[in-house]
XYZ file of C-alpha atoms in Angstrom:
490
model
C 64.611 -48.706 -12.214
C 67.448 -47.620 -14.481
C 69.877 -44.815 -13.677
C 68.436 -41.342 -13.992
C 69.461 -39.090 -16.856
C 70.138 -35.582 -15.552
C 71.827 -33.715 -18.414
C 70.576 -31.684 -21.367
C 70.201 -33.370 -24.766
C 71.594 -31.065 -27.465
C 72.640 -32.229 -30.912
C 72.668 -35.870 -29.829
C 74.953 -35.300 -26.840
C 74.097 -35.271 -23.129
C 75.714 -32.142 -21.726
C 75.751 -29.855 -18.709
C 74.307 -26.369 -18.995
C 76.563 -23.593 -20.249
C 76.403 -21.831 -16.881
C 76.819 -25.077 -14.913
C 73.718 -24.675 -12.756
C 71.457 -27.482 -11.549
C 67.829 -27.826 -10.528
C 66.735 -29.929 -7.560
C 63.948 -32.439 -8.298
C 62.117 -33.687 -5.192
C 59.734 -36.547 -4.504
C 56.384 -34.913 -3.570
C 55.511 -37.880 -1.349
C 58.285 -37.402 1.193
C 60.386 -34.471 0.022
C 63.382 -36.702 -0.725
C 65.838 -35.656 -3.391
C 65.308 -37.594 -6.617
C 67.938 -35.888 -8.760
C 69.693 -32.683 -9.621
C 69.272 -31.983 -13.313
C 71.257 -29.593 -15.469
C 69.773 -26.116 -15.683
C 69.310 -24.791 -19.200
C 69.479 -21.035 -19.729
C 69.072 -18.900 -22.841
C 72.516 -19.878 -24.114
C 71.608 -23.560 -24.001
C 68.362 -22.909 -25.871
C 70.377 -21.134 -28.557
C 72.608 -24.195 -28.941
C 69.574 -26.504 -29.031
C 67.905 -24.412 -31.742
C 71.117 -24.422 -33.756
C 71.235 -28.230 -33.527
C 67.554 -28.542 -34.468
C 67.999 -26.233 -37.473
C 70.987 -28.258 -38.649
C 69.010 -31.510 -38.380
C 65.871 -30.192 -40.070
C 66.790 -30.517 -43.786
C 67.606 -34.231 -43.563
C 64.748 -35.090 -41.210
C 62.087 -33.268 -43.231
C 63.427 -34.823 -46.449
C 63.345 -38.337 -44.978
C 60.558 -40.421 -46.502
C 57.456 -40.017 -44.374
C 57.105 -43.761 -43.855
C 60.670 -43.829 -42.479
C 59.833 -41.125 -39.940
C 56.763 -43.151 -39.057
C 58.824 -46.319 -38.688
C 61.077 -44.618 -36.133
C 58.067 -43.391 -34.146
C 56.650 -46.914 -34.137
C 59.990 -48.220 -32.876
C 59.893 -45.561 -30.159
C 56.418 -46.737 -29.126
C 57.748 -50.290 -28.831
C 60.701 -49.091 -26.749
C 58.422 -47.168 -24.387
C 56.216 -50.225 -24.007
C 59.248 -52.353 -23.186
C 60.351 -49.764 -20.605
C 56.832 -49.372 -19.176
C 57.596 -50.512 -15.624
C 60.560 -48.161 -15.333
C 58.713 -45.199 -16.845
C 55.628 -45.737 -14.649
C 57.744 -45.812 -11.501
C 59.693 -42.757 -12.612
C 56.509 -40.818 -13.339
C 54.912 -41.802 -10.024
C 57.955 -40.717 -8.019
C 58.374 -37.460 -9.904
C 54.730 -36.319 -10.040
C 52.973 -38.063 -7.131
C 50.593 -39.698 -9.582
C 49.534 -43.170 -8.270
C 51.499 -45.885 -10.010
C 48.315 -47.792 -10.807
C 47.267 -44.860 -13.003
C 50.739 -44.465 -14.496
C 50.647 -48.137 -15.487
C 47.060 -48.251 -16.743
C 46.686 -44.764 -18.272
C 49.813 -42.634 -18.647
C 52.208 -45.130 -20.217
C 49.620 -46.859 -22.474
C 48.307 -43.499 -23.689
C 51.867 -42.388 -24.443
C 52.534 -45.566 -26.437
C 49.221 -45.173 -28.286
C 50.052 -41.575 -29.208
C 53.398 -42.428 -30.788
C 51.824 -45.369 -32.592
C 49.029 -43.229 -33.942
C 51.347 -40.542 -35.293
C 53.836 -43.153 -36.471
C 51.042 -44.445 -38.669
C 49.924 -40.923 -39.555
C 53.304 -39.782 -40.884
C 52.649 -40.972 -44.453
C 48.900 -40.288 -44.431
C 49.081 -36.490 -44.665
C 47.694 -35.650 -48.098
C 47.575 -32.495 -50.163
C 44.760 -31.420 -52.457
C 44.048 -30.301 -56.015
C 42.015 -27.114 -56.405
C 39.681 -26.582 -59.415
C 40.886 -23.287 -60.921
C 41.057 -21.623 -64.379
C 41.225 -23.811 -67.471
C 44.784 -24.557 -68.547
C 46.175 -24.440 -65.011
C 46.829 -27.042 -62.340
C 46.785 -25.814 -58.738
C 47.779 -28.185 -55.986
C 48.346 -27.635 -52.285
C 50.917 -29.563 -50.303
C 51.702 -29.315 -46.625
C 55.248 -28.698 -45.456
C 56.876 -28.970 -42.052
C 57.249 -25.664 -40.213
C 60.893 -26.163 -39.202
C 61.995 -26.006 -35.571
C 59.193 -26.393 -33.032
C 59.598 -25.193 -29.463
C 57.527 -27.331 -27.092
C 56.899 -26.389 -23.460
C 55.342 -29.140 -21.331
C 53.681 -28.768 -17.886
C 54.247 -30.789 -14.735
C 50.922 -32.580 -14.323
C 51.178 -35.246 -17.077
C 54.756 -34.835 -18.342
C 55.150 -38.254 -19.975
C 51.858 -38.136 -21.836
C 52.036 -34.467 -22.825
C 55.545 -34.944 -24.196
C 54.083 -37.457 -26.667
C 51.191 -35.135 -27.560
C 53.709 -32.492 -28.649
C 56.453 -34.615 -30.186
C 54.327 -37.276 -31.915
C 52.638 -35.030 -34.509
C 55.546 -32.587 -34.786
C 58.021 -35.344 -35.658
C 55.594 -37.193 -37.921
C 55.125 -33.998 -39.941
C 58.890 -33.579 -40.416
C 59.731 -30.912 -37.836
C 62.653 -30.912 -35.427
C 62.126 -30.029 -31.779
C 63.469 -28.156 -28.791
C 61.407 -29.298 -25.825
C 61.398 -27.917 -22.294
C 59.771 -30.102 -19.654
C 58.736 -28.522 -16.367
C 61.648 -28.046 -14.006
C 59.493 -29.778 -11.359
C 58.983 -33.019 -13.322
C 61.675 -33.454 -16.009
C 62.699 -37.070 -15.438
C 60.359 -38.998 -17.743
C 61.045 -36.608 -20.640
C 64.787 -37.180 -20.230
C 64.191 -40.929 -20.266
C 62.214 -40.592 -23.520
C 65.247 -38.781 -24.954
C 67.398 -41.813 -24.155
C 64.898 -44.149 -25.796
C 64.795 -41.936 -28.893
C 68.519 -42.339 -29.254
C 68.260 -46.096 -28.777
C 65.749 -46.495 -31.638
C 67.820 -44.398 -34.033
C 66.139 -41.013 -34.213
C 68.935 -38.862 -35.666
C 70.996 -36.475 -33.557
C 69.561 -32.978 -33.271
C 66.026 -33.959 -34.271
C 64.945 -33.785 -30.615
C 66.721 -31.549 -28.109
C 65.745 -31.457 -24.426
C 66.447 -28.411 -22.255
C 65.526 -28.628 -18.576
C 65.224 -25.087 -17.316
C 62.948 -22.529 -15.719
C 60.122 -20.841 -17.546
C 61.415 -17.301 -17.092
C 64.771 -18.167 -18.675
C 64.710 -21.224 -20.949
C 60.980 -20.997 -21.618
C 61.173 -17.284 -22.361
C 64.018 -17.841 -24.821
C 62.069 -20.563 -26.641
C 59.080 -18.239 -26.956
C 61.110 -15.356 -28.364
C 63.782 -17.195 -30.371
C 63.814 -16.056 -34.029
C 64.952 -19.496 -35.210
C 61.863 -21.263 -33.875
C 58.903 -21.412 -36.246
C 56.259 -22.513 -33.777
C 55.745 -22.727 -30.030
C 53.397 -25.368 -28.624
C 52.598 -24.672 -24.977
C 50.473 -26.367 -22.341
C 50.064 -24.555 -19.038
C 48.413 -21.619 -17.338
C 46.481 -18.909 -19.138
C 48.707 -16.163 -17.716
C 51.858 -17.848 -19.011
C 50.150 -18.380 -22.352
C 49.619 -14.639 -22.682
C 53.321 -14.076 -21.943
C 54.283 -16.521 -24.682
C 52.064 -14.766 -27.221
C 53.786 -11.449 -26.474
C 57.261 -13.002 -26.653
C 56.494 -14.757 -29.941
C 55.703 -11.507 -31.748
C 59.377 -10.867 -32.538
C 59.378 -13.259 -35.487
C 55.599 -13.792 -35.777
C 56.007 -17.500 -35.024
C 53.005 -19.788 -34.993
C 51.629 -20.359 -31.478
C 49.505 -23.208 -30.155
C 48.130 -22.857 -26.638
C 46.368 -25.396 -24.424
C 45.635 -23.397 -21.298
C 43.503 -23.417 -18.174
C 40.025 -24.765 -17.659
C 37.102 -24.709 -15.273
C 35.206 -27.734 -16.515
C 31.439 -27.790 -16.058
C 29.979 -31.216 -15.268
C 26.170 -31.049 -15.413
C 24.000 -33.683 -13.737
C 20.365 -33.597 -14.887
C 17.522 -35.026 -12.823
C 17.107 -38.009 -15.169
C 20.768 -39.024 -14.969
C 21.947 -42.440 -13.840
C 23.055 -41.172 -10.444
C 25.507 -43.978 -9.489
C 27.227 -43.650 -12.891
C 27.313 -39.860 -12.595
C 28.796 -40.052 -9.093
C 31.587 -42.359 -10.242
C 32.203 -40.306 -13.360
C 32.270 -37.051 -11.423
C 34.807 -38.512 -8.985
C 37.115 -39.520 -11.837
C 36.596 -36.114 -13.452
C 37.930 -34.214 -10.449
C 39.994 -36.574 -8.282
C 42.041 -38.410 -10.922
C 45.662 -37.176 -10.736
C 44.695 -35.222 -7.609
C 42.585 -32.900 -9.754
C 45.706 -31.584 -11.463
C 44.243 -31.569 -14.949
C 43.190 -28.704 -17.181
C 40.078 -30.655 -18.219
C 39.093 -31.611 -14.669
C 35.373 -31.460 -13.945
C 35.860 -28.862 -11.241
C 32.313 -27.427 -11.301
C 29.542 -29.896 -10.514
C 26.257 -28.365 -11.662
C 23.481 -30.536 -10.235
C 19.695 -30.359 -10.668
C 18.180 -29.334 -7.349
C 15.783 -32.318 -7.340
C 18.688 -34.783 -7.066
C 21.417 -32.733 -5.399
C 20.925 -34.133 -1.890
C 21.024 -37.768 -3.008
C 23.947 -37.077 -5.307
C 25.995 -35.255 -2.681
C 25.409 -37.965 -0.056
C 26.816 -40.572 -2.433
C 29.552 -38.319 -3.786
C 30.833 -37.217 -0.375
C 30.849 -40.819 0.853
C 32.907 -41.852 -2.165
C 35.313 -38.912 -1.716
C 35.942 -39.827 1.915
C 36.699 -43.422 0.916
C 39.488 -42.560 -1.548
C 42.767 -44.116 -0.400
C 45.547 -41.526 -0.088
C 49.138 -42.640 0.258
C 52.463 -43.540 -1.295
C 52.206 -43.215 -5.096
C 54.305 -46.393 -5.455
C 51.763 -48.438 -3.475
C 49.419 -50.196 -5.950
C 46.545 -49.688 -3.503
C 46.905 -45.896 -3.481
C 44.114 -44.107 -5.339
C 45.313 -40.542 -4.755
C 48.874 -39.416 -4.215
C 50.285 -36.061 -3.129
C 50.060 -32.908 -5.188
C 53.170 -32.380 -7.266
C 54.785 -29.629 -5.188
C 54.571 -27.993 -1.776
C 53.923 -24.607 -3.342
C 50.965 -25.970 -5.273
C 49.585 -27.716 -2.190
C 49.565 -24.387 -0.373
C 47.848 -22.721 -3.316
C 45.057 -25.300 -3.382
C 44.517 -25.084 0.379
C 44.342 -21.290 0.146
C 41.144 -21.665 -1.880
C 39.474 -23.341 1.093
C 39.828 -20.072 2.989
C 38.622 -18.144 -0.054
C 35.499 -20.322 -0.126
C 34.824 -19.782 3.576
C 35.303 -16.026 3.268
C 32.692 -15.904 0.505
C 30.169 -17.980 2.443
C 30.849 -21.377 0.888
C 30.115 -24.644 2.687
C 32.918 -27.214 2.996
C 31.047 -30.504 2.584
C 34.146 -32.629 3.085
C 37.931 -32.318 2.937
C 39.558 -28.920 2.741
C 42.721 -29.796 4.642
C 45.902 -31.810 4.702
C 45.140 -35.258 6.175
C 46.428 -36.130 9.632
C 49.450 -38.346 10.170
C 53.220 -38.151 9.869
C 53.337 -39.723 6.411
C 50.874 -37.168 5.097
C 52.691 -34.283 6.796
C 55.887 -35.076 4.878
C 54.036 -35.128 1.572
C 52.069 -32.545 -0.390
C 48.652 -34.050 0.319
C 45.199 -32.455 0.203
C 42.058 -34.386 1.076
C 39.385 -34.730 -1.641
C 37.445 -31.507 -1.169
C 33.816 -30.699 -1.975
C 32.527 -27.136 -1.570
C 29.038 -25.731 -2.110
C 29.158 -22.185 -3.455
C 27.495 -19.714 -5.825
C 28.254 -19.311 -9.535
C 29.954 -15.938 -9.060
C 32.209 -17.015 -6.192
C 35.929 -17.166 -6.869
C 36.069 -20.933 -6.351
C 33.494 -21.268 -9.132
C 35.381 -18.958 -11.478
C 39.109 -19.491 -10.914
C 41.095 -22.624 -11.737
C 42.092 -24.297 -8.463
C 43.862 -27.228 -10.174
C 43.540 -29.693 -7.325
C 41.176 -32.252 -5.753
C 38.692 -29.442 -5.187
C 35.216 -29.428 -6.710
C 32.625 -26.668 -6.454
C 28.961 -27.741 -6.308
C 26.284 -25.506 -7.860
C 22.590 -26.174 -8.447
C 20.045 -25.395 -11.166
C 16.359 -25.883 -11.964
C 16.050 -25.427 -15.737
C 18.186 -26.385 -18.723
C 18.721 -22.722 -19.543
C 19.943 -22.032 -16.030
C 22.364 -24.973 -16.252
C 23.769 -23.642 -19.523
C 24.106 -20.133 -18.142
C 26.117 -21.438 -15.186
C 28.221 -23.787 -17.334
C 29.091 -21.043 -19.827
C 29.552 -18.415 -17.130
C 33.366 -18.479 -16.927
C 36.148 -17.178 -19.165
C 37.329 -20.704 -19.923
C 36.168 -23.111 -22.607
C 38.197 -26.325 -22.556
C 36.139 -29.348 -21.471
C 32.596 -29.938 -20.212
C 30.403 -32.926 -19.423
C 26.765 -33.757 -18.910
C 24.800 -36.694 -17.535
C 21.276 -37.428 -18.790
C 19.144 -40.243 -20.206
C 17.467 -37.853 -22.679
C 19.318 -38.165 -26.004
C 17.690 -35.068 -27.490
C 18.700 -32.959 -24.500
C 22.225 -34.395 -24.602
C 22.854 -33.241 -28.167
C 21.123 -29.894 -27.658
C 23.141 -29.052 -24.535
C 26.398 -30.317 -26.042
C 25.930 -28.018 -29.038
C 25.439 -24.971 -26.808
C 28.231 -25.600 -24.312
C 31.150 -23.192 -24.733
C 33.878 -25.836 -24.772
C 36.276 -27.438 -27.202
C 35.376 -30.911 -25.909
C 32.121 -32.248 -24.489
C 31.588 -35.633 -22.838
C 28.097 -37.158 -22.565
C 27.595 -39.703 -19.751
C 31.382 -39.910 -19.354
C 34.245 -37.520 -18.667
C 37.922 -36.978 -19.570
C 37.984 -39.422 -22.468
C 40.949 -38.724 -24.781
C 42.426 -40.505 -27.798
C 45.218 -39.597 -30.244
C 42.706 -39.586 -33.125
C 40.411 -37.037 -31.460
C 41.281 -33.305 -31.456
C 41.992 -31.867 -27.998
C 41.841 -28.157 -27.229
C 39.709 -25.261 -26.125
C 38.352 -21.819 -26.825
C 38.200 -18.509 -25.002
C 40.833 -18.232 -22.273
C 41.548 -21.951 -22.643
C 43.665 -21.264 -25.714
C 43.650 -22.103 -29.403
C 44.958 -24.786 -31.719
C 44.474 -28.516 -31.298
C 46.495 -31.441 -30.075
C 46.079 -34.893 -31.674
C 44.263 -36.222 -34.713
C 44.455 -34.848 -38.239
C 44.004 -31.414 -36.703
C 47.382 -31.752 -34.957
C 49.142 -32.689 -38.211
C 47.750 -29.529 -39.769
C 48.897 -27.528 -36.754
C 52.493 -28.693 -37.348
C 52.543 -27.951 -41.079
C 51.947 -24.999 -43.387
C 50.087 -25.173 -46.723
C 51.935 -24.339 -49.930
C 49.918 -23.543 -53.050
C 51.620 -24.476 -56.343
C 50.357 -23.249 -59.753
C 51.281 -25.010 -62.986
C 50.588 -23.562 -66.436
C 49.603 -26.875 -67.995
C 49.296 -25.590 -71.567
C 52.456 -23.467 -71.248
C 50.547 -20.548 -72.740
C 51.926 -17.025 -72.567
C 49.459 -14.650 -70.898
C 47.832 -12.293 -73.461
C 49.357 -9.129 -71.985
C 52.872 -10.547 -72.467
C 52.424 -11.585 -76.119
C 54.192 -9.632 -78.814
């Protein structure tokens, strides 16, 4: 593992924060100090925006295929550094290294490769208008983009923000979570190595209420792209009003995962486990509400609980570990608090609901895979727990299943398991969610738009939709015949 970068990246230089503060970054497995990174405050954000604005004219004017070539080189560099990045991500987040190696790093590489190839594929259009006139629409980069990335998938989410923004010709000021900044800083080093010009990407490691707030309100930033909680998203919208900047929000979720009576039960059990226990359930699209037909609920729960109890918890760096610790002690306490909420409202704890026994587990931020039976209106069925915590609900009819699935304020992801193709399409169409998975869950790809509706936010990551999100349309009119309008003739 290479030496850790701990400074801010501003204008191509690695620097300390203006105020000289630092932020402690701990290993969630044992509480050990990983690093102390420079703390960015509002003054540092101002310097980063200034650098990004200075770099924008040349970067946006660079031939699109050249921007794409640099992103492809970055993808190659990440792939070459895969072992180091996977270890760094596992230590910083608690995510099992087997998942970092097989999912996080490959998905990050794929994202930069996709948008590297997309850079010169963004086309304009010609609009049929009045005779004698040509009207064409081209798409231009916004300018400086402020990106704020959460702590649950920092490496991958950094690529989701920077890939399309850079491909479209924008420059960036990005703030990783103060809890998990290390992989983003390493990406900054790799960007320099492959020749991405100084100032195009600026990295500020700071707290949300200072650095994040300044990004949201800064008049020199043309767009903010944020992934995180719904409450913070609302704060960003208010802060952005000062210069009416464009805002893209990927917020919370309370994913419904419906199991119909005709489902392939073993497949649904395995899929439901991945939906909620992958990355310790710390995913906005997690299938955190299992909605099971009452005819199969007993069989399903027997299998599902057995599987949950068999999941291997442990050191994220151990290749045999299937579930690591939650990413922080504060978040561990928050997740465990919902166990008491469930009990107070009459819920049944089927399994889990506690920190596992043992000294190794006591030092880390662990929570056992937790299954709770509750009612649709209970808090654990309405609020985002964001941990290895799944609420089980039952239904009898398709309409009842839909009513339960759509009965929250969120609308990010949802899944369903059935062998009836007609039902699958009908239910998918009526689910209030930006993404629906049929007989699978949590599938993502850089070519497929990712985002939600309702309190899960607006705008889309990835695909052509993301390129549009990071550009603005410009309509150009040409008087082809060079005729003088009648009311100007003399």
